[in-house]
Coordinates of N, CA and C in Angstrom, one line a residue:
G15 N 90.9 34.1 -55.1 CA 90.5 35.2 -54.3 C 90.3 34.9 -52.8
I16 N 90.4 36.0 -52.2 CA 90.2 36.0 -50.7 C 88.7 36.2 -50.5
S17 N 88.1 35.4 -49.5 CA 86.7 35.6 -49.1 C 86.7 36.6 -47.9
C18 N 85.9 37.6 -48.0 CA 85.8 38.6 -47.0 C 84.5 38.4 -46.1
D19 N 83.8 37.2 -46.2 CA 82.6 37.0 -45.5 C 82.9 36.6 -44.1
D20 N 82.5 37.5 -43.1 CA 82.8 37.3 -41.7 C 81.6 36.6 -41.0
N21 N 80.5 36.2 -41.8 CA 79.3 35.5 -41.3 C 78.6 36.3 -40.2
N22 N 78.8 37.6 -40.3 CA 78.1 38.5 -39.3 C 77.0 39.3 -40.1
P23 N 75.7 39.1 -39.7 CA 74.7 39.8 -40.5 C 74.7 41.3 -40.2
C24 N 75.5 41.7 -39.2 CA 75.5 43.1 -38.8 C 76.6 43.9 -39.5
T25 N 77.3 43.3 -40.5 CA 78.3 44.0 -41.2 C 78.1 43.8 -42.7
N26 N 78.5 44.8 -43.4 CA 78.5 44.7 -44.9 C 80.0 44.4 -45.2
D27 N 80.2 43.3 -45.9 CA 81.6 42.8 -46.2 C 82.0 43.2 -47.6
T28 N 83.1 43.9 -47.7 CA 83.7 44.3 -49.0 C 85.2 44.0 -49.0
C29 N 85.8 44.1 -50.2 CA 87.2 43.9 -50.3 C 87.8 45.1 -50.9
D30 N 88.7 45.8 -50.3 CA 89.4 47.0 -50.8 C 90.8 46.5 -51.3
G31 N 91.1 46.9 -52.5 CA 92.4 46.4 -53.0 C 93.6 46.9 -52.2
A32 N 93.5 48.0 -51.5 CA 94.6 48.5 -50.7 C 94.5 48.0 -49.3
K33 N 93.3 48.0 -48.7 CA 93.2 47.7 -47.3 C 92.8 46.2 -47.0
G34 N 92.4 45.5 -48.0 CA 91.9 44.1 -47.8 C 90.4 44.1 -47.5
C35 N 90.1 43.2 -46.6 CA 88.7 43.0 -46.2 C 88.3 44.2 -45.4
V36 N 87.1 44.8 -45.7 CA 86.5 45.9 -45.0 C 85.1 45.4 -44.5
F37 N 84.9 45.6 -43.2 CA 83.6 45.2 -42.6 C 82.9 46.4 -42.0
T38 N 81.9 46.9 -42.7 CA 81.2 48.1 -42.3 C 79.9 47.8 -41.5
N39 N 79.7 48.3 -40.3 CA 78.6 48.1 -39.5 C 77.3 48.6 -40.2
V40 N 76.2 47.8 -40.1 CA 74.9 48.1 -40.7 C 73.9 48.1 -39.6
T41 N 72.8 48.8 -39.8 CA 71.6 48.7 -38.9 C 70.5 48.1 -39.5
L42 N 70.4 46.8 -39.4 CA 69.4 45.9 -40.0 C 68.7 45.1 -38.9
G43 N 67.6 44.5 -39.2 CA 67.0 43.5 -38.3 C 67.8 42.3 -38.4
C44 N 67.8 41.5 -37.3 CA 68.6 40.3 -37.3 C 68.0 39.4 -36.3
D45 N 68.6 38.2 -36.1 CA 68.1 37.3 -35.1 C 69.3 36.9 -34.2
D46 N 69.1 37.3 -32.9 CA 70.2 37.1 -31.9 C 70.2 35.6 -31.4
G47 N 69.3 34.7 -31.9 CA 69.3 33.3 -31.5 C 68.6 33.1 -30.2
N48 N 68.1 34.1 -29.6 CA 67.3 33.9 -28.3 C 65.8 34.0 -28.6
A49 N 65.1 32.9 -28.4 CA 63.7 32.8 -28.7 C 62.9 33.7 -27.7
C50 N 63.5 34.2 -26.7 CA 62.8 35.0 -25.7 C 62.9 36.5 -26.0
T51 N 63.4 36.9 -27.1 CA 63.4 38.3 -27.5 C 62.8 38.4 -28.9
N52 N 62.3 39.5 -29.2 CA 61.9 39.8 -30.6 C 62.2 41.2 -31.0
G53 N 62.2 41.5 -32.3 CA 62.6 42.8 -32.7 C 64.1 43.1 -32.6
D54 N 64.9 42.0 -32.7 CA 66.3 42.1 -32.6 C 66.8 43.0 -33.8
S55 N 67.9 43.8 -33.5 CA 68.5 44.6 -34.5 C 70.0 44.8 -34.3
C56 N 70.7 45.1 -35.4 CA 72.1 45.3 -35.3 C 72.5 46.7 -34.8
A57 N 73.5 46.8 -34.0 CA 74.0 48.0 -33.4 C 75.5 47.8 -33.2
G58 N 76.4 48.6 -33.7 CA 77.8 48.5 -33.5 C 78.4 47.2 -34.0
G59 N 77.7 46.6 -35.0 CA 78.3 45.4 -35.6 C 77.9 44.2 -34.9
V60 N 77.0 44.3 -33.9 CA 76.5 43.2 -33.1 C 75.0 43.1 -33.1
C61 N 74.5 41.9 -33.2 CA 73.0 41.7 -33.2 C 72.6 41.6 -31.7
G62 N 71.7 42.6 -31.3 CA 71.3 42.7 -30.0 C 69.8 42.3 -29.8
G63 N 69.5 41.7 -28.7 CA 68.1 41.3 -28.4 C 67.2 42.5 -28.3
G64 N 66.0 42.3 -28.8 CA 65.0 43.4 -28.7 C 64.2 43.2 -27.4
A65 N 62.9 43.5 -27.5 CA 62.0 43.4 -26.3 C 61.9 41.9 -25.9
S66 N 61.7 41.7 -24.6 CA 61.4 40.4 -24.1 C 60.0 39.9 -24.6
V67 N 60.0 38.6 -25.0 CA 58.7 38.0 -25.3 C 57.9 37.8 -24.1
T68 N 56.6 38.2 -24.1 CA 55.7 37.9 -23.0 C 55.1 36.6 -23.2
C69 N 55.3 35.7 -22.3 CA 54.7 34.3 -22.3 C 53.6 34.3 -21.3
N70 N 52.4 34.4 -21.8 CA 51.2 34.3 -21.0 C 50.1 33.7 -21.7
D71 N 49.7 32.5 -21.4 CA 48.6 31.8 -22.0 C 47.3 32.1 -21.3
S72 N 47.2 33.0 -20.3 CA 46.0 33.3 -19.6 C 45.4 32.1 -18.9
N73 N 46.2 31.1 -18.6 CA 45.7 29.9 -17.9 C 46.3 29.8 -16.5
V74 N 45.5 29.9 -15.5 CA 46.0 29.9 -14.1 C 46.6 28.5 -13.8
C75 N 46.4 27.5 -14.6 CA 46.9 26.2 -14.3 C 48.2 25.9 -15.0
T76 N 48.8 26.9 -15.5 CA 50.2 26.7 -16.1 C 51.1 27.8 -15.5
N77 N 52.4 27.4 -15.3 CA 53.5 28.3 -15.0 C 54.1 28.7 -16.3
D78 N 54.1 30.0 -16.6 CA 54.6 30.5 -17.9 C 56.0 31.0 -17.8
T79 N 56.9 30.4 -18.6 CA 58.3 30.8 -18.6 C 58.8 30.8 -20.1
C80 N 60.0 31.2 -20.3 CA 60.6 31.3 -21.6 C 61.9 30.6 -21.6
N81 N 62.1 29.7 -22.6 CA 63.4 29.0 -22.8 C 64.1 29.7 -24.0
A82 N 65.3 30.1 -23.8 CA 66.0 30.9 -24.9 C 66.1 30.1 -26.2
S83 N 66.2 28.8 -26.1 CA 66.3 28.0 -27.4 C 64.9 27.6 -28.0
S84 N 63.9 27.4 -27.2 CA 62.6 27.0 -27.7 C 61.5 28.0 -27.6
G85 N 61.6 29.0 -26.8 CA 60.6 30.0 -26.6 C 59.7 29.7 -25.4
C86 N 58.4 30.1 -25.5 CA 57.5 30.0 -24.4 C 57.2 28.6 -24.0
V87 N 57.2 28.4 -22.7 CA 57.0 27.1 -22.1 C 55.8 27.2 -21.1
Y88 N 54.8 26.4 -21.2 CA 53.7 26.4 -20.3 C 53.6 25.1 -19.6
S89 N 54.1 25.1 -18.3 CA 54.1 23.9 -17.5 C 52.9 23.8 -16.6
A90 N 52.3 22.6 -16.5 CA 51.2 22.4 -15.7 C 51.5 22.6 -14.2
N91 N 50.6 23.1 -13.4 CA 50.8 23.2 -12.0 C 49.6 22.6 -11.3
T92 N 49.6 22.6 -10.0 CA 48.6 22.0 -9.2 C 48.0 23.0 -8.2
S93 N 48.0 24.3 -8.5 CA 47.5 25.3 -7.6 C 46.0 25.3 -7.5
S94 N 45.5 26.0 -6.5 CA 44.0 26.1 -6.3 C 43.6 27.1 -7.4
C95 N 42.3 27.0 -7.8 CA 41.8 27.8 -8.9 C 40.3 27.9 -8.7
S96 N 39.6 28.6 -9.6 CA 38.2 28.6 -9.7 C 37.7 28.2 -11.1
D97 N 37.0 27.1 -11.1 CA 36.5 26.7 -12.5 C 35.3 27.4 -12.9
G98 N 34.8 28.4 -12.1 CA 33.6 29.2 -12.5 C 32.3 28.5 -12.4
N99 N 32.3 27.3 -11.8 CA 31.1 26.5 -11.6 C 30.7 26.5 -10.1
A100 N 29.6 27.1 -9.8 CA 29.1 27.2 -8.4 C 28.7 25.8 -7.9
C101 N 28.7 24.8 -8.8 CA 28.3 23.4 -8.3 C 29.5 22.6 -8.0
T102 N 30.7 23.2 -7.9 CA 31.8 22.4 -7.5 C 32.6 23.2 -6.4
N103 N 33.4 22.5 -5.6 CA 34.2 23.2 -4.6 C 35.6 22.5 -4.6
S104 N 36.5 23.0 -3.8 CA 37.9 22.4 -3.8 C 38.5 22.4 -5.1
D105 N 38.3 23.4 -5.9 CA 38.9 23.5 -7.3 C 40.4 23.5 -7.3
L106 N 41.0 22.6 -8.1 CA 42.4 22.5 -8.2 C 42.8 22.3 -9.7
C107 N 44.0 22.8 -10.0 CA 44.6 22.6 -11.3 C 45.1 21.1 -11.5
S108 N 44.8 20.5 -12.6 CA 45.3 19.2 -13.0 C 45.4 19.1 -14.5
N109 N 46.5 18.7 -15.0 CA 46.7 18.6 -16.5 C 46.3 19.9 -17.2
K110 N 46.7 21.0 -16.7 CA 46.5 22.3 -17.2 C 45.1 22.8 -17.3
A111 N 44.2 22.1 -16.5 CA 42.8 22.5 -16.4 C 42.3 22.6 -15.0
C112 N 41.4 23.5 -14.8 CA 40.8 23.7 -13.4 C 39.5 22.9 -13.3
A113 N 39.5 22.1 -12.2 CA 38.3 21.3 -12.0 C 38.0 21.1 -10.5
G114 N 36.8 21.0 -10.1 CA 36.4 20.8 -8.7 C 35.6 19.6 -8.5
S115 N 35.3 19.3 -7.2 CA 34.5 18.2 -6.9 C 33.0 18.7 -6.8
A116 N 32.1 17.8 -7.3 CA 30.7 18.2 -7.3 C 30.2 18.4 -5.8
I117 N 29.4 19.4 -5.6 CA 28.8 19.6 -4.3 C 27.5 18.9 -4.3
V118 N 27.0 18.6 -3.1 CA 25.7 17.9 -2.9 C 24.7 18.9 -2.4
C119 N 23.7 19.1 -3.2 CA 22.6 20.1 -2.8 C 21.5 19.2 -2.2
N120 N 21.4 19.3 -0.9 CA 20.4 18.5 -0.2 C 20.0 19.3 1.1
D121 N 18.8 19.9 1.1 CA 18.3 20.6 2.2 C 17.5 19.7 3.2
S122 N 17.5 18.4 2.9 CA 16.8 17.4 3.7 C 15.3 17.7 3.9
N123 N 14.7 18.4 2.9 CA 13.3 18.7 2.9 C 12.7 18.0 1.7
P124 N 11.8 17.0 2.0 CA 11.2 16.2 1.0 C 10.3 17.1 0.1
C125 N 9.9 18.3 0.5 CA 9.0 19.1 -0.2 C 9.7 20.1 -1.1
T126 N 11.0 19.9 -1.3 CA 11.8 20.6 -2.3 C 12.5 19.7 -3.2
S127 N 12.6 20.0 -4.5 CA 13.4 19.3 -5.5 C 14.7 20.0 -5.5
D128 N 15.8 19.3 -5.2 CA 17.1 19.8 -5.0 C 17.9 19.7 -6.3
S129 N 18.5 20.8 -6.8 CA 19.3 20.8 -8.0 C 20.5 21.8 -7.8
C130 N 21.3 21.9 -8.8 CA 22.4 22.9 -8.8 C 22.5 23.6 -10.1
N131 N 22.6 24.9 -10.0 CA 22.8 25.7 -11.2 C 24.2 26.2 -11.2
P132 N 25.0 25.9 -12.3 CA 26.4 26.2 -12.3 C 26.7 27.7 -12.1
A133 N 25.7 28.6 -12.5 CA 26.0 30.0 -12.3 C 25.7 30.5 -10.9
S134 N 24.7 29.9 -10.2 CA 24.3 30.4 -8.9 C 24.4 29.4 -7.7
G135 N 24.6 28.1 -8.0 CA 24.7 27.1 -6.9 C 23.5 26.4 -6.7
C136 N 23.3 25.9 -5.4 CA 22.1 25.0 -5.1 C 20.8 25.8 -5.3
V137 N 19.8 25.0 -5.8 CA 18.5 25.5 -6.0 C 17.5 24.5 -5.4
Y138 N 16.6 25.1 -4.5 CA 15.6 24.2 -3.9 C 14.3 24.7 -4.3
T139 N 13.6 23.9 -5.1 CA 12.3 24.3 -5.7 C 11.2 23.5 -5.1
A140 N 10.2 24.3 -4.6 CA 9.0 23.7 -3.9 C 8.4 22.7 -4.9
N141 N 7.9 21.5 -4.3 CA 7.2 20.6 -5.1 C 5.9 20.3 -4.5
T142 N 5.1 19.4 -5.1 CA 3.7 19.0 -4.7 C 3.6 17.5 -4.6
I143 N 4.6 16.8 -4.0 CA 4.5 15.4 -3.9 C 3.8 15.0 -2.6
A144 N 3.4 13.7 -2.5 CA 2.9 13.2 -1.3 C 4.0 13.1 -0.3
C145 N 3.6 13.3 1.0 CA 4.7 13.4 2.0 C 4.0 12.9 3.4
N146 N 4.8 12.9 4.4 CA 4.3 12.6 5.7 C 4.7 13.7 6.7
D147 N 3.7 14.4 7.2 CA 4.0 15.5 8.1 C 4.3 15.1 9.5
G148 N 4.3 13.8 9.8 CA 4.6 13.3 11.1 C 3.5 13.5 12.2
D149 N 2.3 13.9 11.7 CA 1.2 14.2 12.6 C 0.1 13.1 12.3
A150 N -0.1 12.2 13.3 CA -1.1 11.2 13.1 C -2.5 11.7 13.1
C151 N -2.7 13.0 13.3 CA -4.0 13.6 13.3 C -4.4 14.2 12.0
T152 N -3.5 14.0 11.0 CA -3.8 14.5 9.6 C -3.7 13.3 8.6
A153 N -4.3 13.5 7.5 CA -4.3 12.5 6.4 C -4.1 13.3 5.1
S154 N -3.9 12.5 4.0 CA -3.7 13.0 2.7 C -2.6 14.1 2.7
D155 N -1.5 13.9 3.4 CA -0.4 14.9 3.5 C 0.2 15.1 2.1
V156 N 0.4 16.4 1.7 CA 1.0 16.7 0.5 C 1.9 18.0 0.6
C157 N 2.9 18.1 -0.2 CA 3.8 19.2 -0.1 C 3.1 20.4 -0.8
G158 N 3.4 21.6 -0.2 CA 2.9 22.8 -0.8 C 3.7 24.0 -0.2
G159 N 4.2 24.8 -1.1 CA 5.0 25.9 -0.6 C 6.3 25.5 0.2
G160 N 6.8 24.3 -0.1 CA 8.0 23.9 0.5 C 7.8 23.2 1.9
A161 N 6.5 23.0 2.3 CA 6.3 22.4 3.6 C 5.2 21.3 3.4
C162 N 5.3 20.3 4.3 CA 4.3 19.1 4.2 C 3.1 19.5 5.1
K163 N 1.9 19.4 4.5 CA 0.7 19.8 5.2 C -0.3 18.7 5.0
G164 N -1.0 18.4 6.0 CA -2.1 17.4 5.9 C -3.4 18.0 6.3
N165 N -4.5 17.3 6.0 CA -5.9 17.7 6.4 C -6.2 17.0 7.7
S166 N -6.8 17.7 8.6 CA -7.2 17.2 9.9 C -8.2 16.1 9.7
I167 N -8.0 15.0 10.5 CA -9.0 13.9 10.5 C -10.0 14.1 11.7
T168 N -11.1 13.5 11.5 CA -12.1 13.5 12.6 C -12.1 12.2 13.3
C169 N -12.1 12.3 14.7 CA -12.0 11.1 15.5 C -13.3 10.8 16.2
D170 N -14.4 11.5 15.8 CA -15.7 11.3 16.5 C -16.3 10.0 16.0
D171 N -16.5 9.1 17.0 CA -17.0 7.8 16.6 C -18.6 7.8 16.7
G172 N -19.2 8.9 17.0 CA -20.6 9.0 17.1 C -21.3 8.4 18.3
N173 N -20.5 8.0 19.3 CA -21.0 7.4 20.5 C -20.9 8.4 21.6
A174 N -22.0 8.7 22.2 CA -22.0 9.7 23.3 C -21.4 9.2 24.6
C175 N -21.1 7.9 24.7 CA -20.5 7.3 25.9 C -19.0 7.3 25.8
T176 N -18.4 7.9 24.8 CA -16.9 8.0 24.7 C -16.5 9.4 24.5
N177 N -15.3 9.7 25.0 CA -14.6 11.0 24.7 C -13.6 10.7 23.6
D178 N -13.8 11.4 22.5 CA -12.9 11.2 21.4 C -11.9 12.3 21.3
S179 N -10.6 11.9 21.0 CA -9.6 12.9 20.8 C -8.5 12.4 19.9
C180 N -7.6 13.2 19.6 CA -6.5 12.8 18.7 C -5.2 13.1 19.3
D181 N -4.3 12.1 19.2 CA -2.9 12.3 19.7 C -2.0 12.4 18.5
K182 N -1.2 13.5 18.4 CA -0.3 13.7 17.2 C 0.6 12.5 16.9
A183 N 0.9 11.8 18.0 CA 1.9 10.6 17.9 C 1.1 9.3 17.5
T184 N 0.0 9.1 18.1 CA -0.7 7.8 17.9 C -2.0 7.9 17.2
G185 N -2.6 9.0 17.0 CA -3.8 9.2 16.2 C -5.0 9.2 17.1
C186 N -6.2 8.7 16.6 CA -7.4 8.8 17.4 C -7.4 8.0 18.7
K187 N -8.0 8.6 19.7 CA -8.1 8.0 21.0 C -9.6 8.0 21.4
V188 N -10.1 6.9 21.9 CA -11.5 6.8 22.3 C -11.4 6.3 23.7
I189 N -12.0 7.1 24.7 CA -12.0 6.7 26.1 C -13.5 6.7 26.6
N190 N -13.9 5.6 27.2 CA -15.2 5.5 27.7 C -15.4 6.5 28.8
N191 N -16.6 7.1 28.8 CA -16.9 8.0 29.9 C -18.1 7.5 30.7
N192 N -18.3 8.1 31.8 CA -19.4 7.6 32.7 C -20.6 8.5 32.6

């Protein structure tokens, strides 16, 4: 016998004694061999591509393309991005992930504890540690409300023959009087 198989999934193959092989078009689902289409179907004896496959991995650090033989391809890129962390800056894509460099939170105030909150950024919290307010006329300096404050010192030496004062830079001054 004669084989009437044309290896076409879009035809129904039969053998007619008078006509020989008969190939009748069918409307079935098929595979057009292109991984970038789906919903392929037969029309007019030919398998045609359906809708294009959407390749989107929702990752800004990949370039999304489609390869007809293998399907979706997600290639790493090095574009700028946002990692969603307020404690980083200069965010860039690397190895399909977004990452930034840590920021330094420092307000140069010894009366605040400096930290970083990934949701909001730098946080400066008032503390109550010992400090130096830079005033030689104060003692027992301590942080409060985000500022260094000291208690005034007394420079009175109890001698009526001296004038007593305080200089913020050098401290108590005693000058003889006449």
